[in-house]
Coordinates of C-alpha atoms in Angstrom, one line a residue:
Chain S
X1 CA -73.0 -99.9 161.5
X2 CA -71.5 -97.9 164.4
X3 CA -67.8 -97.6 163.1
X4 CA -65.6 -95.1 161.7
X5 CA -67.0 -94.7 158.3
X6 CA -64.6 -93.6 154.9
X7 CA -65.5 -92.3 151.3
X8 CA -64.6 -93.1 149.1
X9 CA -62.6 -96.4 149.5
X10 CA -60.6 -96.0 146.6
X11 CA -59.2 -92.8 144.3
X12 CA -57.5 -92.8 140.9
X13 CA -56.6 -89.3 140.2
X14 CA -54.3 -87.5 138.0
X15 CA -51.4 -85.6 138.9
X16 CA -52.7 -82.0 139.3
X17 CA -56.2 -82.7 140.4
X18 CA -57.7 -81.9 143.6
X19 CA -59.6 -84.8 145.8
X20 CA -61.2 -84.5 148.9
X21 CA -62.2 -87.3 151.5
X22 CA -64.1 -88.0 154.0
X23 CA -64.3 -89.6 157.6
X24 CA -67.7 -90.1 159.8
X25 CA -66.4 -91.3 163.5
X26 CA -68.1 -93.1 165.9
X27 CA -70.5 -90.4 166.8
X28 CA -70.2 -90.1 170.8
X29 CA -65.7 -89.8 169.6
X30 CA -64.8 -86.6 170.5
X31 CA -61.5 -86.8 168.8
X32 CA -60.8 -87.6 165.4
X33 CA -57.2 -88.4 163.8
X34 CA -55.9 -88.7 160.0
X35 CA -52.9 -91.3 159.2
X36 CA -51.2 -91.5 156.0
X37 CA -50.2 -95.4 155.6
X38 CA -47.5 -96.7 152.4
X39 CA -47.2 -100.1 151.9
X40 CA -45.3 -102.0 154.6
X41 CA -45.1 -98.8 156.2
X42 CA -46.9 -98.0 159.6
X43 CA -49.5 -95.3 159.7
X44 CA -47.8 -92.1 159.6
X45 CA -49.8 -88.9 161.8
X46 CA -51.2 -86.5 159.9
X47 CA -53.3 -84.2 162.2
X48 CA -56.0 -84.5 165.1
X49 CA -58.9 -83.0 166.2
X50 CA -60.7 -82.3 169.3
X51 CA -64.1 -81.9 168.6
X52 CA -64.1 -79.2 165.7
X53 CA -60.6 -78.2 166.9
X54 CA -57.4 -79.0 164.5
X55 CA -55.0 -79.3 167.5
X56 CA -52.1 -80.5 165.7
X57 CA -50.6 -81.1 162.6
X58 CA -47.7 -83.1 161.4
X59 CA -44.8 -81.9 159.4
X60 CA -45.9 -84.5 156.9
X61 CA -49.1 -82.0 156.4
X62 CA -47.8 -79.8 153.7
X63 CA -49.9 -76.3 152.5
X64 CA -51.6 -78.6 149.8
X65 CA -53.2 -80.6 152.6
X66 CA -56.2 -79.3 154.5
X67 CA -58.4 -81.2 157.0
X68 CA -61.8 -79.3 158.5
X69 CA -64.4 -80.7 160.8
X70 CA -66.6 -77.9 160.8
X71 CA -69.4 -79.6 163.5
X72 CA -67.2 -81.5 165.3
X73 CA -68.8 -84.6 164.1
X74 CA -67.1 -85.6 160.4
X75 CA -64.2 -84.5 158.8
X76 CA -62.6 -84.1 155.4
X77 CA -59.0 -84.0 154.1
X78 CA -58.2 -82.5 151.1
X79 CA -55.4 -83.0 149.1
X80 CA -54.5 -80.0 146.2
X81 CA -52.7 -80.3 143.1
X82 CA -51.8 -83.9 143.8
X83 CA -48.6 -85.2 143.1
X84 CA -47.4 -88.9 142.8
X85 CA -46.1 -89.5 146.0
X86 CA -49.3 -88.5 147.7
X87 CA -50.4 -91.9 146.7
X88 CA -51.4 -94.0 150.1
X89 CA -54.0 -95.2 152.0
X90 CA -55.3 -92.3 154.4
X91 CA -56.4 -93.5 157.5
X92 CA -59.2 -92.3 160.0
X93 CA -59.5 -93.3 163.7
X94 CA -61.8 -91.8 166.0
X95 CA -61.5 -92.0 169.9
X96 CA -63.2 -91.0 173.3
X97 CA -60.1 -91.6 176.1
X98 CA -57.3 -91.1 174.2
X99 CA -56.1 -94.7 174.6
X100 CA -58.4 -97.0 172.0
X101 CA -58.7 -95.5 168.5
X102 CA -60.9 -97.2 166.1
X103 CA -59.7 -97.0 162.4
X104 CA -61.8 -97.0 159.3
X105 CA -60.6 -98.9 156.6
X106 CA -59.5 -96.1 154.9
X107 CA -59.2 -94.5 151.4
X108 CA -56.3 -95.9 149.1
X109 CA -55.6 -92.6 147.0
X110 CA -53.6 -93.2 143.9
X111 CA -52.3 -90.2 141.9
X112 CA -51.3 -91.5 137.8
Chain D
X1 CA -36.3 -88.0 167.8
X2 CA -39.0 -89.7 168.8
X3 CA -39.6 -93.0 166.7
X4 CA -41.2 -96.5 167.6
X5 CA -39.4 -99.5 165.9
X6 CA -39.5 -102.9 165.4
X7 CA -36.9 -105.7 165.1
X8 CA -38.4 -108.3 163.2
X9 CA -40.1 -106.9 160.2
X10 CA -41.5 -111.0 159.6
X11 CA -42.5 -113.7 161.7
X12 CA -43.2 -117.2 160.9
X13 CA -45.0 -119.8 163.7
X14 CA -46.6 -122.7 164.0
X15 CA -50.6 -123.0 164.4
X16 CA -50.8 -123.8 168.6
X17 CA -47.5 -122.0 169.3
X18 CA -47.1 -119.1 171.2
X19 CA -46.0 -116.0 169.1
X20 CA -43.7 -112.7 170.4
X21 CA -43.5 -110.0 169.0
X22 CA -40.9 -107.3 169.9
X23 CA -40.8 -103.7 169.6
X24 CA -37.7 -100.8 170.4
X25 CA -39.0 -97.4 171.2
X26 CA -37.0 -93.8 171.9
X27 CA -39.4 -92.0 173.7
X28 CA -39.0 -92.5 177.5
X29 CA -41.6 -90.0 178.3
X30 CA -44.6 -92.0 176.7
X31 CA -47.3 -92.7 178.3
X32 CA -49.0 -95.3 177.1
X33 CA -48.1 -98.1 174.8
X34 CA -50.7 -99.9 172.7
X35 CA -50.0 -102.8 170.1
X36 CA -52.4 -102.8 167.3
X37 CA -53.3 -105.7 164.7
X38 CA -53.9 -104.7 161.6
X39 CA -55.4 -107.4 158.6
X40 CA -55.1 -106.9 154.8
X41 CA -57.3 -104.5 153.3
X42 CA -58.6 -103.2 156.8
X43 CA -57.7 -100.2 159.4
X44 CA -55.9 -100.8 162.7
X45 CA -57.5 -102.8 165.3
X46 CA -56.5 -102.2 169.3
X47 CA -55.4 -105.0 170.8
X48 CA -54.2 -104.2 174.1
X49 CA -52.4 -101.5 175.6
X50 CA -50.2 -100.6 178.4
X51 CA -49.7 -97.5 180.9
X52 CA -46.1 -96.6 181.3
X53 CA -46.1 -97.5 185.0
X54 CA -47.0 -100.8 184.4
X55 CA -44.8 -103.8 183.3
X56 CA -46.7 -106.4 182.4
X57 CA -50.6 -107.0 181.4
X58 CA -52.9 -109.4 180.3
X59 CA -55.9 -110.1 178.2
X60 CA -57.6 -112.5 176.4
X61 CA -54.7 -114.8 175.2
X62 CA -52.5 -111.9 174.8
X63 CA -50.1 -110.5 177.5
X64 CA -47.7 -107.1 176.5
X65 CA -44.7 -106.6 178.4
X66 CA -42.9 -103.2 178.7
X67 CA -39.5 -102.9 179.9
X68 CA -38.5 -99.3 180.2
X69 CA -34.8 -100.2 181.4
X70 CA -34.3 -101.0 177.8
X71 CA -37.1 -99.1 176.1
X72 CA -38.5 -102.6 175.1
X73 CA -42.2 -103.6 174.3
X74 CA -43.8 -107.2 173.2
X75 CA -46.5 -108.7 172.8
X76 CA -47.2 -112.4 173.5
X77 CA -49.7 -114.0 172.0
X78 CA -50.7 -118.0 173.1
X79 CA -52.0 -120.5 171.4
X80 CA -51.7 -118.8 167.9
X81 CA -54.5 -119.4 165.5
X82 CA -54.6 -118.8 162.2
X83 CA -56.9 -115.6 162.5
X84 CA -53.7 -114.0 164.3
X85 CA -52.3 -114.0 160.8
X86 CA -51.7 -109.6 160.2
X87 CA -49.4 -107.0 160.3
X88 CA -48.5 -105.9 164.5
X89 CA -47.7 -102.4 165.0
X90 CA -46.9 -101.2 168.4
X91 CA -47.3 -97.5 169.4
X92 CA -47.1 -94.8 171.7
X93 CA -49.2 -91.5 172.9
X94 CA -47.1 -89.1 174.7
X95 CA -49.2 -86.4 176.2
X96 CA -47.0 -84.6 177.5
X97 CA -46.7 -81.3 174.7
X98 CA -48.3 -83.0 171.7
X99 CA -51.9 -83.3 172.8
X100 CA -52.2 -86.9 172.7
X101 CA -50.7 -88.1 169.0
X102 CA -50.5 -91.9 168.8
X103 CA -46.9 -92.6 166.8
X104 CA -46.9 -96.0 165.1
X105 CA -43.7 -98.3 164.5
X106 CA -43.0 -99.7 161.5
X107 CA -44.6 -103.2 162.2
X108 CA -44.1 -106.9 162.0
X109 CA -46.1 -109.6 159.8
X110 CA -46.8 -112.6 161.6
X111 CA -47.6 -115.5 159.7
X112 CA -49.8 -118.7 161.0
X113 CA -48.5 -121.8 159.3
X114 CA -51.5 -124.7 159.6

């Protein structure tokens, strides 16, 4: 399978725990975003990368959030001291023009 | 600030009708304008997109509209089936000091009736 790959798909944590997760793009993608996504809600930015480069990152990304892509191919987020209302789906697309991201199906995160 | 909206959170149709789906946005400097279908339990999906100096463009059974007069986008969709059934989000990339980000809207649920 050539598409955007997640891990895990789901994650029951509790409050206070770290969890990290992570996103394999399509590998020719040069660019690679994170989305946070709430029910009914439409995917909210979190931050992109160029290659290994973080070149933005949202507002919504607070301290406890970190996201790395060390080779410029996969990435990890990783969430710190988790609190309830971190619980979401997190969303990875990966993209080569800028124009036509192609999502994973995500990781539904939920912090009890 | 910059946002991307909807005005019809739902949408009911008939199998064989044609659908629209409309969509408000702020940002008068974006760039591009894509509309993405997105199905329970699965990530986005591009549909089709539009460049900002465009006004209308087709594809397969889908045409989007953008009317930058009023800041308005939809998406027409012919013939619905009832694999059209998801969630619609439209959304924007502005390249212009952001590097690119695509912003989503909030969406609208079309639902295929047999």
């Amino acid at each position: 399978d050539t598409g955007v790959s997640q891990n895990p798909r789901h994650k029951i944590t509790k409050r206070g725990q770290n969890v990290t997760f992570r996103c394999d793009p399509i590998s020719e993608h040069n660019r690679l975003y994170w989305y946070r996504q709430t029910l009914g809600q439409g995917p909210e930015f979190l931050t992109y990368f160029q290659n290994e480069a973080q070149l933005e990152k949202s507002r919504l990304l607070s301290d406890r959030f970190s996201a790395e892509r060390p080779k410029g191919s996969f990435s990890t987020l990783e969430i710190q001291r988790t609190e309830q209302g971190d619980s979401a789906m997190y969303l990875c697309a990966s993209s080569s023009d800028m124009i036509e991201a192609f999502f994973g199906q995500g990781t539904r995160l939920t912090v009890v | 600030g910059e946002s991307v909206g909807l005005h019809l959170p739902t949408l009911s149709v008939q199998e064989g009708d044609n659908s629209i789906i409309n969509c408000a946005y702020s940002n008068s400097a974006s760039d591009y304008f894509i509309w993405y279908k997105q199905e329970s339990g699965k990530g986005p999906q591009f549909i089709i997109d539009i460049r900002s100096n465009m006004d209308k463009r087709q594809g397969q059974r889908v045409t989007v509209l953008l009317n930058k007069t009023v800041k308005h986008l939809s998406l027409q969709i012919a013939a619905t089936q009832p694999g059209d059934s998801a969630v619609y989000f439209c959304a924007e990339i502005y390249y212009g000091g952001s590097q690119g980000n695509l912003i989503f809207g909030k969406g609208t649920k079309l639902s295929v009736k047999p």
